[in-house]
XYZ file of C-alpha atoms in Angstrom:
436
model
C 4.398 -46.354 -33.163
C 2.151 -45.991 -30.227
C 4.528 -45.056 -28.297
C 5.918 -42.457 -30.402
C 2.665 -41.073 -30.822
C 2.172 -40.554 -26.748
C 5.071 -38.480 -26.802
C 4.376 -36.494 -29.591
C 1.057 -35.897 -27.454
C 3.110 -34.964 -24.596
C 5.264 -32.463 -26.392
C 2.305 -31.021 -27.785
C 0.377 -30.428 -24.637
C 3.724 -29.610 -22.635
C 4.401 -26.605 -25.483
C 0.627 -25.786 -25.243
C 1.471 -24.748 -21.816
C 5.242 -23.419 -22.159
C 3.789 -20.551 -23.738
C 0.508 -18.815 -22.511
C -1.166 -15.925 -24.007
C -2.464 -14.207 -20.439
C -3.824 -10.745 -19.700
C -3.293 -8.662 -16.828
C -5.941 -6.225 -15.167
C -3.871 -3.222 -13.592
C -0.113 -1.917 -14.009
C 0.181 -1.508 -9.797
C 3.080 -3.471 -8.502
C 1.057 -6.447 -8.433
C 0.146 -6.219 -11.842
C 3.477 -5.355 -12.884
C 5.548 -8.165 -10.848
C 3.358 -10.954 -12.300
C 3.543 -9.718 -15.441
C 7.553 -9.765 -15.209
C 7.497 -13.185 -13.663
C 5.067 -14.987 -16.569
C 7.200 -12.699 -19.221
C 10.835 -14.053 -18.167
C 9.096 -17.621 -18.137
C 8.234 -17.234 -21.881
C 4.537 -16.698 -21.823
C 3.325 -14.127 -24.187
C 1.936 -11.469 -21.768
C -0.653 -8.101 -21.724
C -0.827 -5.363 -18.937
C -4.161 -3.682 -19.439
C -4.053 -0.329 -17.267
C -6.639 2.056 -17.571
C -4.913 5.139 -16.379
C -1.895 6.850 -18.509
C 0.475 6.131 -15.966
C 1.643 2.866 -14.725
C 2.217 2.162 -10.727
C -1.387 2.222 -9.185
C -1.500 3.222 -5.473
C 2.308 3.523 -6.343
C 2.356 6.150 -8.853
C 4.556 9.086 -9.129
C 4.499 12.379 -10.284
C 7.345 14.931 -11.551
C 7.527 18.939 -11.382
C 9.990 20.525 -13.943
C 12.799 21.378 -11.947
C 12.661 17.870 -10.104
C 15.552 15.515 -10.651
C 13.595 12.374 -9.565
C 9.919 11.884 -9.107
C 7.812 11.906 -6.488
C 5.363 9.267 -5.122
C 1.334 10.463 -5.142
C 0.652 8.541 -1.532
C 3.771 8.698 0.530
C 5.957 5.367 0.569
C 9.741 4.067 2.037
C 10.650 0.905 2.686
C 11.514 -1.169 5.734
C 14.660 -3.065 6.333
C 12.660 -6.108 6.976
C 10.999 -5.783 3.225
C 12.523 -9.332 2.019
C 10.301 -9.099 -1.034
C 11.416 -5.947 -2.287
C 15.248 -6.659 -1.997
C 14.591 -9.461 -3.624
C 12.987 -8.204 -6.715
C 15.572 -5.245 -6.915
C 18.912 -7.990 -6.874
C 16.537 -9.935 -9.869
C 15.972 -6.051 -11.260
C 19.934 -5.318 -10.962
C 18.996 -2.085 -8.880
C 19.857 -3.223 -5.936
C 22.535 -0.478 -5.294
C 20.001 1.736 -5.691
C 18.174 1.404 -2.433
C 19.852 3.094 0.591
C 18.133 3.341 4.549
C 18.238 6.241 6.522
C 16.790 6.619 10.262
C 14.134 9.229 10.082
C 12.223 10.862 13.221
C 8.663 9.555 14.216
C 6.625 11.706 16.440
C 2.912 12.139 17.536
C 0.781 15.014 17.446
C -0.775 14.879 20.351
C -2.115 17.771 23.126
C -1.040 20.279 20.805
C 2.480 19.192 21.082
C 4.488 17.085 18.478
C 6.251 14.056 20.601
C 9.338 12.127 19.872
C 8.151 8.409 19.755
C 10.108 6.494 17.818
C 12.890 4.905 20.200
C 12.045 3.071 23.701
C 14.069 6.474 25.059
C 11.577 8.276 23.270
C 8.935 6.613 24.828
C 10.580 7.033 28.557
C 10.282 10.640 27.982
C 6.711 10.703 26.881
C 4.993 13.287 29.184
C 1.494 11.911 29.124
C 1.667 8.152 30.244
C 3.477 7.526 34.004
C 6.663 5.373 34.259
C 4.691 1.827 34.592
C 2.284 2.936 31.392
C 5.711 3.589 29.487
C 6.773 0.266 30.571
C 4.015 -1.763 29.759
C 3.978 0.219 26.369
C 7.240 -0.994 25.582
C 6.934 -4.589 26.525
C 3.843 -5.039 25.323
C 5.303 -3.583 21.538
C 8.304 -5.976 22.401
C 6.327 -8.824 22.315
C 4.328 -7.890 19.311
C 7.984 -7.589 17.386
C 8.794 -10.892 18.462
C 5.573 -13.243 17.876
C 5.301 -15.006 14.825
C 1.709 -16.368 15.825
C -1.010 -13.926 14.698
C -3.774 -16.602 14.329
C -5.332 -16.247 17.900
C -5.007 -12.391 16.991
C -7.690 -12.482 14.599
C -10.299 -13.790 16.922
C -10.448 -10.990 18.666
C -11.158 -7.182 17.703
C -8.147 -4.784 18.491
C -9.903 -2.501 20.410
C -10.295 -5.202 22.920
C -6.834 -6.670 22.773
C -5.473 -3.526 22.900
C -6.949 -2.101 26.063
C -6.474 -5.271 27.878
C -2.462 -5.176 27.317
C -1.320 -1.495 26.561
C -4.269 -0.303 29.232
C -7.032 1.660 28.843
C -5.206 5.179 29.218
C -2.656 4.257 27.111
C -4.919 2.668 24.297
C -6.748 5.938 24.166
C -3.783 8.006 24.165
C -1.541 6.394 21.537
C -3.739 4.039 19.142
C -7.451 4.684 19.586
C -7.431 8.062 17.578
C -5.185 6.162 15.290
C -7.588 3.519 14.229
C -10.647 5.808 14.375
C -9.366 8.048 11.955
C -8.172 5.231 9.917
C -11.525 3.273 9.980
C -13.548 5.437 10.571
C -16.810 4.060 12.190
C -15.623 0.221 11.658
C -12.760 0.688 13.361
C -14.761 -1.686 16.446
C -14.161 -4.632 14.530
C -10.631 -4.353 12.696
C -8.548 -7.648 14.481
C -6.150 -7.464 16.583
C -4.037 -9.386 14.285
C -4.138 -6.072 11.939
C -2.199 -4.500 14.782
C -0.030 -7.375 15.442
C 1.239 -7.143 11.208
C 1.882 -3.113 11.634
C 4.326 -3.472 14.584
C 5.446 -6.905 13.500
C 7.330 -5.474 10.241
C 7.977 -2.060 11.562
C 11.678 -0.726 11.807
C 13.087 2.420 12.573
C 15.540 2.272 9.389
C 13.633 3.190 6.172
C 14.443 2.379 3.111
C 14.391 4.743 -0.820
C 14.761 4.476 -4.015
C 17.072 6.817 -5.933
C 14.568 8.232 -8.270
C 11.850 7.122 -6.156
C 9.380 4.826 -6.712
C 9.374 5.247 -10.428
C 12.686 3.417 -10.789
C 11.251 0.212 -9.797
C 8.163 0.644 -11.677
C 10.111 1.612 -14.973
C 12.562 -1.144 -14.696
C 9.765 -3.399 -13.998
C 7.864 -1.949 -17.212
C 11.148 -2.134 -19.651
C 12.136 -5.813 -18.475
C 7.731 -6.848 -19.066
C 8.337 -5.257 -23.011
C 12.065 -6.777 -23.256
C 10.380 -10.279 -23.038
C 7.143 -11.566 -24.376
C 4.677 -8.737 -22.796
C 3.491 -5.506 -23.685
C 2.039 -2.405 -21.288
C -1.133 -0.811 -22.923
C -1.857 2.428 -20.376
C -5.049 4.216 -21.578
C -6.867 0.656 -21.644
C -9.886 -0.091 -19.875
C -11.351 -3.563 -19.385
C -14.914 -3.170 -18.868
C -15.625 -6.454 -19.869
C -13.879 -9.845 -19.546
C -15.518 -11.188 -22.646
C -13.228 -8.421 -24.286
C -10.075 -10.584 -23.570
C -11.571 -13.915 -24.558
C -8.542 -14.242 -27.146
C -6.099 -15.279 -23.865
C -5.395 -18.583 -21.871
C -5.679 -17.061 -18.695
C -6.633 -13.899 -17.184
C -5.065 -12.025 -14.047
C -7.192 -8.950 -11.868
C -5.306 -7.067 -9.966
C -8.219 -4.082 -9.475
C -10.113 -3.492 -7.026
C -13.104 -5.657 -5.523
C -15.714 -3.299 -6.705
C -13.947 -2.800 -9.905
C -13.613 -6.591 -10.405
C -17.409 -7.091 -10.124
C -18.302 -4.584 -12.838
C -16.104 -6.253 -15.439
C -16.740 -10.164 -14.459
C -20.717 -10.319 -15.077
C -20.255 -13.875 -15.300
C -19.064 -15.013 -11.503
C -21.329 -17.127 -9.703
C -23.483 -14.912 -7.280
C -22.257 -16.462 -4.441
C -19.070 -15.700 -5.057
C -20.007 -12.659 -5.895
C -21.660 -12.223 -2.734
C -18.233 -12.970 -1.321
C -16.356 -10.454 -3.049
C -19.240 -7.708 -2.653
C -18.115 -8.423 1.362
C -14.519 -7.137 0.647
C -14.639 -3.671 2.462
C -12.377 -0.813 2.116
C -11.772 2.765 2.815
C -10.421 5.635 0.443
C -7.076 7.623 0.732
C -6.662 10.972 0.344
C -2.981 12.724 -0.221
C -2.623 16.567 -0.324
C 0.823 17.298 -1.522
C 1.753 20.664 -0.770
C 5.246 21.978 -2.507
C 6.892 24.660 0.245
C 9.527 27.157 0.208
C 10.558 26.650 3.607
C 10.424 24.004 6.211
C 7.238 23.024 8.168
C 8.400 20.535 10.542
C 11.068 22.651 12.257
C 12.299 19.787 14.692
C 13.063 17.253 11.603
C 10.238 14.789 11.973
C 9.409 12.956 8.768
C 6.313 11.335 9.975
C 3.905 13.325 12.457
C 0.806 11.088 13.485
C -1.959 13.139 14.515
C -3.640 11.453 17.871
C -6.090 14.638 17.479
C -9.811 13.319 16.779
C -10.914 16.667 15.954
C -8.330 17.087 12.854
C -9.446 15.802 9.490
C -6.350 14.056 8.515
C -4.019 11.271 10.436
C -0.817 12.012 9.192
C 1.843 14.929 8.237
C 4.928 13.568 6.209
C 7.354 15.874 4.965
C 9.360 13.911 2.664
C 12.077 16.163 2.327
C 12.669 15.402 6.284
C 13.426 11.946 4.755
C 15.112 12.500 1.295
C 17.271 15.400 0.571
C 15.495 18.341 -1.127
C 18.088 18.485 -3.678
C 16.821 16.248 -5.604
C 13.346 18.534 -5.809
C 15.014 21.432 -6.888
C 15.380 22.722 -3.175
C 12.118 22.601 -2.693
C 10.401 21.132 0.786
C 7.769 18.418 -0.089
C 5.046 17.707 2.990
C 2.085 15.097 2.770
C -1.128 15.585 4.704
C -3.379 12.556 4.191
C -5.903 10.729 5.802
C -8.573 7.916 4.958
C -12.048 8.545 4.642
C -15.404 6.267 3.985
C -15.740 5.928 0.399
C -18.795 7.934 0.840
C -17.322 10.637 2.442
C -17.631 14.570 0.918
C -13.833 15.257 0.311
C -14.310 12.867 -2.646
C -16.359 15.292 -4.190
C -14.526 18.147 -3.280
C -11.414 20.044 -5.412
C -8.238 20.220 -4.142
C -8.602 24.165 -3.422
C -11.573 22.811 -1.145
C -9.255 20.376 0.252
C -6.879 22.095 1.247
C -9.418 25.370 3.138
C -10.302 22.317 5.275
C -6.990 21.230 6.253
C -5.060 24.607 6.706
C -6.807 25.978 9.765
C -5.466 22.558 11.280
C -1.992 22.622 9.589
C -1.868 26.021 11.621
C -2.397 24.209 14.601
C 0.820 22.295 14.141
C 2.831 25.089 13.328
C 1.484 28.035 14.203
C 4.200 30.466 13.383
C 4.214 29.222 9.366
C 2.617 31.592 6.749
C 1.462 29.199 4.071
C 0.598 32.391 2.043
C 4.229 33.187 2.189
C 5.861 29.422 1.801
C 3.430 27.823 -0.710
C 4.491 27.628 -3.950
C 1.943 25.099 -5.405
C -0.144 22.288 -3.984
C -1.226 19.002 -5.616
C -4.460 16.415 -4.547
C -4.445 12.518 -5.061
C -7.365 10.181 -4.290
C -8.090 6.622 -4.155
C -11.395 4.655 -3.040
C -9.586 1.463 -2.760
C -6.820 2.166 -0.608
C -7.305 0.570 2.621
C -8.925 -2.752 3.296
C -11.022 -3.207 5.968
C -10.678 -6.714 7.498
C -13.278 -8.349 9.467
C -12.409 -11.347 12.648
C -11.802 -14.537 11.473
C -10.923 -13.278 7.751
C -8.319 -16.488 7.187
C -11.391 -18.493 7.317
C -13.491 -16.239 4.583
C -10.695 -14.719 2.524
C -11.664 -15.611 -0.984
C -8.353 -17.632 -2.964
C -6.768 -16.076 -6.031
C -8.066 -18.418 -8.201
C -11.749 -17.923 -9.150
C -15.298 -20.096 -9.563
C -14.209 -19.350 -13.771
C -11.359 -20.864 -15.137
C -8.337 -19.853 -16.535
C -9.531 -16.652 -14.288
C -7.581 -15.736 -10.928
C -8.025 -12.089 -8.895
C -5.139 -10.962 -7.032
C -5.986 -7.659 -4.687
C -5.107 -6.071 -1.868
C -7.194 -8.049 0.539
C -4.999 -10.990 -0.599
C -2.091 -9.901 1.708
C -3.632 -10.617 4.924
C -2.453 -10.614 7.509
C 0.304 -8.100 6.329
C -1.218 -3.932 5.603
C -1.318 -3.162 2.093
C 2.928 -2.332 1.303
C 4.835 -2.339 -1.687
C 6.484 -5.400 -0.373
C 3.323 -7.533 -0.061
C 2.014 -6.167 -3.634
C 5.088 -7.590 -5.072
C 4.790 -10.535 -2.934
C 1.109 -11.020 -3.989
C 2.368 -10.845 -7.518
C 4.574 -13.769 -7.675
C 2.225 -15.740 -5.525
C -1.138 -15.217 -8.493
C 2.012 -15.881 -11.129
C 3.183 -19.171 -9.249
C -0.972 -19.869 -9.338
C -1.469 -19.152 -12.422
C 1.712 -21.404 -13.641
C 0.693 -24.785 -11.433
C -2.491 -24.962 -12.953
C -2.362 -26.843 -16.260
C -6.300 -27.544 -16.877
């Protein structure tokens, strides 16, 4: 009878943790993918977004006479995204992602330069045959590594001009990383570097439909299981969801902090140390072409512009599917202090125009613009300090039943689609193994 009575226990406490009632913080990939995973395991499961739209960072938007929508920060794919073939096979869209081989250039001297092939690089005017060289086999090796950890002790600006050069470093990535970091970018790690050109590939990837096919199948397979999506539904306090097993963050640091009044203070002092910079994405909808020589992705190694990158989708993705229209991004990141936050998109785009001009000169934007639209974020980039292995705060938290899942978590990938969704089944696999 004893016996019998152990197992009953057993059954019990197994069932108890079959089924899980568990909220999620955020409808951004991350959100979404755990959600998906914990909802095809059985657990009963609630996406909390605050916004009317689901995707985060990874939203889309739609004009009328667009057949597929349209991605507010500009996103592909590369071939070497395991995590995001994956998910599409599981998804049953996988014949729905196709790769073209878009044109890379710099903006640089006033003159937009082919850069995206090592003949490219041979024919860069500004660097002499042995600083092309030691470009390329310097990038070589960086493709080829798989050890980043010595990276991180040491600041890319340092590794950087030691190996690429000094000329070359200022040339090609200095104005990259200040206009990307602004003022910190002194003490970004090398290892940063070492993930950008580690995953690179010249082949990018699309979804037909964009972005919004993913996140919609994601969203109809989380409500054909146990879950539900509630968009329009703030958090702003964790004591509000005290009805659930387990709880799952997927905001932002800062965000996190306002709605968890109850972590520990040194954790909290922990998180507070999570840095990041804002994006900002003007999205201007054009008549005619702008990049005349095809390039989808222009960086701009210009420290007097106020943006670091031109991306005219359409370059990429046939304009058919926009109703023949030409789509170009101009974005940048910015200190989450920094005055375009306040300012309207009209302001926006006064400040980026006379530079646009610069670019292409001969384009009358008063003739080719048909409308424009402005996207921001505050948490878009994070900023990652030396050593950050050693400090990077785990996904579960000093609470229990409580884990936090954010961008910072990917290290020592760059924010991506692919790591989101790789984030997400890592806090669901979390969440799962712990039974206490």
């Amino acid at each position: 009878m004893k016996i019998y009575s152990s197992y009953l226990l057993e059954f019990a406490v197994n069932l108890r943790y079959a089924k899980m009632k568990i909220a999620i913080v955020g409808a951004g990939i991350c959100g979404l993918t755990s959600a998906y995973i914990l909802s095809r395991d059985g657990h009963s499961v609630s996406v909390f977004e605050k916004e009317k739209t689901l995707g985060g960072l990874a939203g889309s938007f739609k004009d009328r006479n667009w057949q597929w929508s349209l991605e507010k920060y500009y996103h592909h794919f590369f071939s070497s995204d395991k995590e995001v073939s994956s998910l599409l096979r599981q998804l049953g869209l996988q014949d729905k992602l196709f790769f073209k081989t878009p044109k890379t250039s710099l903006f640089i001297r006033g003159k937009i330069c082919t850069f995206d092939t090592p003949w490219a690089v041979l024919s860069f005017p500004y660097l002499n045959i042995l600083e092309k060289l030691r470009v390329g086999l310097v990038t070589g090796w960086l493709k080829i590594t798989p050890f980043w950890q010595h990276l991180e002790k040491v600041t890319a600006e340092r590794w950087l001009k030691k190996y690429y050069g000094k000329k070359a470093y200022q040339m090609l990535w200095e104005p990259l990383l200040k206009a990307k970091f602004g003022n910190k970018y002194e003490g970004i790690p090398a290892s940063w570097f070492w993930a950008r050109i580690k995953k690179r590939t010249n082949r990018l990837g699309y979804l037909e439909g964009g972005l919004l096919t993913l996140v919609e199948s994601l969203a109809a397979k989380i409500k054909e299981g146990s879950g539900e999506i509630i968009l329009g539904a703030e958090v702003k306090n964790l004591n509000e969801l005290g009805d659930f097993d387990k709880i799952i963050v997927t905001t932002s640091p800062e965000s996190f902090l306002k709605i968890a009044p109850d972590l520990p203070k040194d954790y909290k002092i922990k998180i507070q140390k999570l840095e990041s910079v804002g994006a900002i994405a003007l999205v201007l909808c054009l008549k005619e072409k702008f990049l005349k020589d095809d390039t989808y992705w222009l960086n701009i190694n210009e420290a007097e512009f106020p943006f670091v990158a031109v991306v005219e989708h359409t370059n990429f993705i046939d304009r058919q599917y926009y109703g023949g229209d030409h789509l170009l991004y101009v974005g940048g990141y910015y200190p989450t202090n920094h005055p375009f936050f306040k300012m309207t998109k009209e302001q926006i785009y006064q400040k980026f125009l006379p530079f646009l001009k610069k670019i292409n000169p001969d384009f009358d934007f008063s003739l080719f613009i048909i409308h424009y639209s402005l996207f921001m974020n505050l948490y878009a980039q994070p900023l990652v300090p030396l050593n950050y292995s050693k400090t990077l705060p785990s996904l579960t938290t000093p609470l229990p039943n409580l884990f936090f899942a954010t961008m910072h978590h990917v290290y020592p990938w760059d924010r991506g689609v692919n790591y989101a969704i790789s984030l997400g089944r890592k806090v669901a696999h979390e969440l799962s193994s712990q039974k206490d």
